[in-house]
XYZ file of N, CA and C in Angstrom:
438
model
N -3.041 30.392 30.102
C -3.280 29.807 28.794
C -2.077 30.115 27.909
N -1.646 29.125 27.201
C -0.588 29.298 26.209
C -1.237 29.523 24.840
N -0.702 30.458 24.090
C -1.145 30.680 22.714
C -0.035 30.214 21.791
N -0.383 29.325 20.867
C 0.558 28.854 19.854
C 0.129 29.460 18.521
N 1.024 30.251 17.946
C 0.770 30.867 16.643
C 1.547 30.071 15.610
N 0.825 29.413 14.738
C 1.435 28.563 13.710
C 1.500 29.347 12.401
N 2.700 29.385 11.831
C 2.943 30.100 10.578
C 3.607 29.134 9.609
N 3.174 29.139 8.382
C 3.821 28.293 7.390
C 3.259 28.513 6.010
N 4.033 28.126 5.043
C 3.615 28.258 3.647
C 2.743 27.078 3.236
N 1.842 27.335 2.310
C 0.951 26.282 1.824
C 1.741 25.123 1.243
N 2.859 25.415 0.607
C 3.649 24.370 -0.039
C 4.411 23.495 0.958
N 4.290 23.780 2.251
C 4.959 22.983 3.291
C 3.985 22.091 4.043
N 2.798 21.868 3.524
C 1.838 20.989 4.162
C 0.932 21.647 5.179
N 0.911 22.966 5.206
C 0.105 23.682 6.198
C -1.383 23.432 5.995
N -1.820 23.351 4.753
C -3.246 23.125 4.504
C -3.718 21.836 5.159
N -2.943 20.782 5.054
C -3.313 19.503 5.653
C -3.410 19.636 7.170
N -2.426 20.284 7.773
C -2.436 20.474 9.221
C -3.662 21.276 9.657
N -3.969 22.349 8.944
C -5.132 23.164 9.282
C -6.424 22.373 9.116
N -6.504 21.541 8.098
C -7.703 20.712 7.899
C -7.901 19.754 9.063
N -6.825 19.122 9.507
C -6.924 18.178 10.632
C -7.317 18.914 11.909
N -6.668 20.050 12.184
C -7.005 20.820 13.380
C -8.472 21.262 13.364
N -8.938 21.694 12.204
C -10.329 22.127 12.072
C -11.289 20.948 12.251
N -10.980 19.828 11.611
C -11.842 18.646 11.710
C -11.905 18.080 13.130
N -10.822 18.215 13.875
C -10.729 17.647 15.231
C -10.939 18.699 16.319
N -11.474 19.862 15.953
C -11.620 20.977 16.889
C -12.335 20.566 18.188
N -13.442 19.879 18.077
C -14.203 19.511 19.275
C -13.449 18.506 20.137
N -12.785 17.552 19.515
C -11.997 16.578 20.280
C -10.845 17.271 20.995
N -10.185 18.194 20.315
C -9.091 18.937 20.933
C -9.604 19.779 22.098
N -10.750 20.434 21.901
C -11.317 21.273 22.962
C -11.603 20.464 24.220
N -12.057 19.237 24.046
C -12.340 18.378 25.192
C -11.071 18.051 25.977
N -9.924 18.198 25.336
C -8.635 17.924 25.987
C -7.916 19.211 26.403
N -8.608 20.360 26.324
C -8.021 21.621 26.766
C -7.231 22.365 25.707
N -7.337 21.920 24.459
C -6.639 22.571 23.353
C -7.694 23.096 22.391
N -7.692 24.378 22.157
C -8.702 24.983 21.281
C -8.052 25.490 20.009
N -8.489 24.935 18.864
C -8.116 25.497 17.570
C -9.184 26.541 17.275
N -8.796 27.791 17.387
C -9.760 28.896 17.325
C -10.608 28.851 16.060
N -11.856 29.253 16.204
C -12.739 29.378 15.040
C -13.089 30.841 14.770
N -12.897 31.721 15.746
C -13.239 33.135 15.563
C -12.498 33.781 14.388
N -11.195 33.505 14.199
C -10.499 34.155 13.082
C -10.715 33.467 11.736
N -11.441 32.371 11.726
C -11.699 31.617 10.499
C -11.832 30.154 10.853
N -12.546 29.403 10.052
C -12.760 27.996 10.365
C -11.488 27.177 10.240
N -10.741 27.400 9.172
C -9.552 26.593 8.919
C -8.301 27.456 8.949
N -8.149 28.333 7.986
C -7.011 29.252 7.923
C -7.455 30.569 8.549
N -6.716 31.056 9.509
C -7.129 32.236 10.263
C -6.734 33.535 9.550
N -7.263 33.679 8.370
C -6.976 34.816 7.502
C -7.401 36.137 8.135
N -8.514 36.133 8.845
C -9.002 37.380 9.457
C -8.002 37.933 10.463
N -7.282 37.056 11.148
C -6.258 37.503 12.091
C -5.177 38.279 11.346
N -4.721 37.740 10.259
C -3.690 38.410 9.464
C -4.201 39.746 8.908
N -5.410 39.757 8.354
C -5.941 41.002 7.785
C -6.073 42.089 8.845
N -6.360 41.700 10.073
C -6.525 42.666 11.158
C -5.190 43.223 11.645
N -4.088 42.524 11.371
C -2.787 42.918 11.905
C -1.923 43.718 10.933
N -2.238 43.687 9.653
C -1.415 44.423 8.690
C -1.577 45.924 8.902
N -0.597 46.673 8.432
C -0.686 48.134 8.500
C -1.810 48.626 7.595
N -2.449 49.740 7.956
C -3.533 50.258 7.128
C -3.129 50.504 5.668
N -1.854 50.869 5.441
C -1.412 51.118 4.071
C -0.911 49.851 3.375
N -0.945 48.726 4.067
C -0.464 47.446 3.546
C -1.660 46.643 3.012
N -2.372 47.239 2.069
C -3.581 46.623 1.525
C -3.184 45.684 0.391
N -3.485 44.426 0.558
C -3.198 43.416 -0.459
C -4.512 43.020 -1.129
N -4.477 42.195 -2.169
C -5.713 41.812 -2.853
C -6.744 41.143 -1.941
N -6.302 40.341 -0.975
C -7.251 39.663 -0.090
C -8.018 40.657 0.766
N -7.307 41.557 1.398
C -7.975 42.574 2.217
C -8.862 43.463 1.346
N -8.385 43.797 0.182
C -9.151 44.624 -0.752
C -10.457 43.920 -1.137
N -10.355 42.657 -1.553
C -11.528 41.915 -2.018
C -12.541 41.622 -0.911
N -12.096 41.600 0.324
C -13.020 41.343 1.447
C -13.567 42.634 2.051
N -13.189 43.775 1.485
C -13.775 45.046 1.897
C -13.149 45.706 3.103
N -11.928 45.324 3.471
C -11.245 45.916 4.626
C -10.132 46.855 4.171
N -10.457 47.724 3.239
C -9.468 48.615 2.630
C -9.130 49.776 3.560
N -10.126 50.405 4.099
C -9.887 51.592 4.915
C -9.409 51.209 6.314
N -8.714 52.128 6.944
C -8.236 51.915 8.310
C -9.414 51.710 9.260
N -10.502 52.442 9.037
C -11.676 52.313 9.911
C -12.276 50.908 9.825
N -12.406 50.374 8.620
C -12.968 49.031 8.468
C -12.019 47.974 9.021
N -10.730 48.206 8.863
C -9.758 47.266 9.412
C -9.791 47.302 10.945
N -9.900 48.490 11.518
C -10.018 48.612 12.980
C -11.279 47.925 13.487
N -12.366 48.068 12.736
C -13.616 47.402 13.113
C -13.447 45.884 13.074
N -12.718 45.389 12.072
C -12.432 43.957 11.986
C -11.614 43.510 13.195
N -10.592 44.264 13.546
C -9.738 43.910 14.684
C -10.544 43.905 15.982
N -11.400 44.913 16.171
C -12.236 44.979 17.377
C -13.218 43.807 17.438
N -13.844 43.492 16.312
C -14.792 42.382 16.255
C -14.070 41.064 16.528
N -12.902 40.891 15.936
C -12.129 39.672 16.145
C -11.721 39.537 17.611
N -11.361 40.638 18.232
C -10.988 40.619 19.650
C -12.175 40.159 20.501
N -13.354 40.713 20.239
C -14.555 40.322 20.994
C -14.893 38.844 20.772
N -14.844 38.411 19.523
C -15.196 37.027 19.203
C -14.192 36.042 19.797
N -12.910 36.389 19.745
C -11.891 35.514 20.308
C -12.015 35.460 21.833
N -12.293 36.595 22.456
C -12.497 36.625 23.906
C -13.695 35.758 24.297
N -14.761 35.832 23.533
C -15.948 35.010 23.816
C -15.636 33.528 23.638
N -14.876 33.191 22.608
C -14.517 31.796 22.378
C -13.632 31.268 23.507
N -12.662 32.057 23.931
C -11.790 31.663 25.044
C -12.619 31.516 26.321
N -13.530 32.437 26.545
C -14.387 32.356 27.725
C -15.282 31.129 27.719
N -15.774 30.758 26.562
C -16.673 29.613 26.459
C -15.952 28.282 26.617
N -14.694 28.215 26.174
C -13.976 26.934 26.163
C -12.874 26.837 27.216
N -12.449 27.955 27.760
C -11.356 28.030 28.757
C -10.220 27.043 28.470
N -9.583 27.187 27.316
C -8.530 26.231 26.956
C -7.230 26.461 27.733
N -6.462 25.395 27.842
C -5.099 25.504 28.357
C -4.172 25.997 27.256
N -4.501 25.600 26.022
C -3.719 25.989 24.844
C -4.685 26.467 23.771
N -4.375 27.622 23.184
C -5.136 28.155 22.060
C -4.216 28.139 20.849
N -4.671 27.521 19.749
C -3.864 27.453 18.531
C -4.467 28.379 17.486
N -3.598 29.193 16.903
C -3.954 30.064 15.782
C -3.039 29.705 14.619
N -3.574 29.677 13.406
C -2.764 29.300 12.251
C -3.225 30.072 11.021
N -2.278 30.742 10.385
C -2.584 31.459 9.136
C -1.353 31.441 8.250
N -1.529 30.957 7.047
C -0.400 30.949 6.119
C 0.071 32.373 5.838
N -0.848 33.326 5.853
C -0.505 34.713 5.525
C 0.336 35.399 6.592
N 0.382 34.858 7.802
C 1.169 35.502 8.861
C 2.648 35.590 8.500
N 3.113 34.733 7.603
C 4.515 34.826 7.191
C 4.759 36.091 6.364
N 3.704 36.764 5.957
C 3.851 38.014 5.208
C 3.928 39.233 6.111
N 3.755 39.060 7.409
C 3.943 40.178 8.340
C 5.443 40.388 8.494
N 5.933 41.504 8.020
C 7.371 41.743 8.092
C 7.707 43.102 8.701
N 6.764 43.968 8.788
C 7.010 45.265 9.397
C 6.982 45.126 10.914
N 7.907 45.801 11.577
C 7.987 45.705 13.039
C 6.668 46.091 13.697
N 6.010 47.127 13.185
C 4.758 47.578 13.797
C 3.647 46.537 13.632
N 3.660 45.768 12.542
C 2.658 44.719 12.359
C 2.891 43.585 13.359
N 4.145 43.215 13.535
C 4.474 42.166 14.500
C 4.152 42.607 15.922
N 4.409 43.869 16.227
C 4.074 44.407 17.552
C 2.564 44.439 17.751
N 1.836 44.767 16.703
C 0.370 44.792 16.786
C -0.159 43.392 17.093
N 0.396 42.380 16.436
C -0.006 40.996 16.696
C 0.321 40.612 18.134
N 1.525 40.950 18.592
C 1.930 40.649 19.968
C 0.999 41.321 20.972
N 0.690 42.596 20.749
C -0.186 43.322 21.668
C -1.606 42.760 21.649
N -2.087 42.403 20.472
C -3.426 41.833 20.337
C -3.520 40.529 21.129
N -2.568 39.645 20.921
C -2.584 38.354 21.610
C -2.228 38.502 23.084
N -1.420 39.506 23.409
C -1.023 39.751 24.787
C -2.195 40.105 25.687
N -3.291 40.548 25.114
C -4.494 40.823 25.900
C -5.104 39.530 26.446
N -4.735 38.389 25.847
C -5.286 37.101 26.248
C -4.298 36.256 27.054
N -3.000 36.446 26.805
C -1.990 35.629 27.480
C -0.606 36.250 27.307
N 0.260 35.999 28.293
C 1.656 36.401 28.184
C 2.518 35.263 27.663
N 1.940 34.078 27.561
C 2.660 32.895 27.086
C 2.307 32.665 25.625
N 3.067 33.277 24.741
C 2.809 33.198 23.299
C 4.002 32.519 22.645
N 3.736 31.465 21.909
C 4.784 30.710 21.212
C 4.531 30.782 19.714
N 5.598 30.909 18.954
C 5.518 30.920 17.497
C 6.083 29.604 16.982
N 5.336 28.947 16.119
C 5.800 27.733 15.454
C 5.823 28.031 13.964
N 7.010 27.993 13.380
C 7.161 28.251 11.948
C 7.317 26.920 11.230
N 6.434 26.674 10.303
C 6.418 25.441 9.524
C 7.191 25.725 8.241
N 8.413 25.248 8.180
C 9.275 25.547 7.024
C 9.793 24.262 6.407
N 10.419 24.414 5.271
C 11.033 23.277 4.584
C 12.317 23.722 3.931
N 12.931 22.817 3.212
C 14.130 23.144 2.454
C 13.823 24.303 1.521
N 14.618 25.356 1.598
C 14.301 26.583 0.864
C 14.203 26.377 -0.637
N 15.092 25.598 -1.223
C 15.054 25.373 -2.671
C 13.782 24.632 -3.073
N 13.402 23.629 -2.269
C 12.190 22.873 -2.575
C 10.941 23.726 -2.396
N 10.919 24.512 -1.330
C 9.776 25.391 -1.081
C 9.631 26.409 -2.200
N 10.749 26.981 -2.622
C 10.710 27.968 -3.707
C 10.163 27.354 -4.983
N 10.623 26.160 -5.339
C 10.152 25.548 -6.578
C 8.677 25.170 -6.481
N 8.223 24.648 -5.315
C 6.803 24.296 -5.159
C 5.921 25.543 -5.171
N 6.378 26.588 -4.505
C 5.612 27.830 -4.471
C 5.514 28.435 -5.866
N 6.624 28.443 -6.574
C 6.637 28.988 -7.936
C 5.694 28.172 -8.835
N 5.769 26.841 -8.750
C 4.919 26.000 -9.573
C 3.448 26.220 -9.262
N 3.120 26.396 -7.993
C 1.728 26.633 -7.602
C 1.227 27.971 -8.136
N 2.106 28.980 -8.156
C 1.680 30.301 -8.620
C 1.559 30.358 -10.141
N 2.343 29.550 -10.833
C 2.275 29.530 -12.296
C 1.079 28.726 -12.695
């Protein structure tokens, strides 16, 4: 099984892509491509929250109650079980994961944690980065945040 990890900023059209993948999940599964639902229905935020360092607590992880290392580890373990069950149920040729927040993983240990987590399911892991012109992305991102 190949795992495709899709990373991109919201201002680059990622939301639209995630909506289409989510809406067409069953059709894709019938063709051997699974857009995972275990890490989230549309944006796989839970995957990102499970991979950050315990001291890398951001507002999203804080607001969802995964502040402590123990709760974050429990999230990672639960996500591993749920993803394994989903893979077992659908036996896809390709598994797609997508989270806009994955672009915020910058520490080597966080990236290694993601690699090791996904490596339990496959050795064929591909990263697809959804990017745009940096000046345009910066202005759209800034405008969205203001």
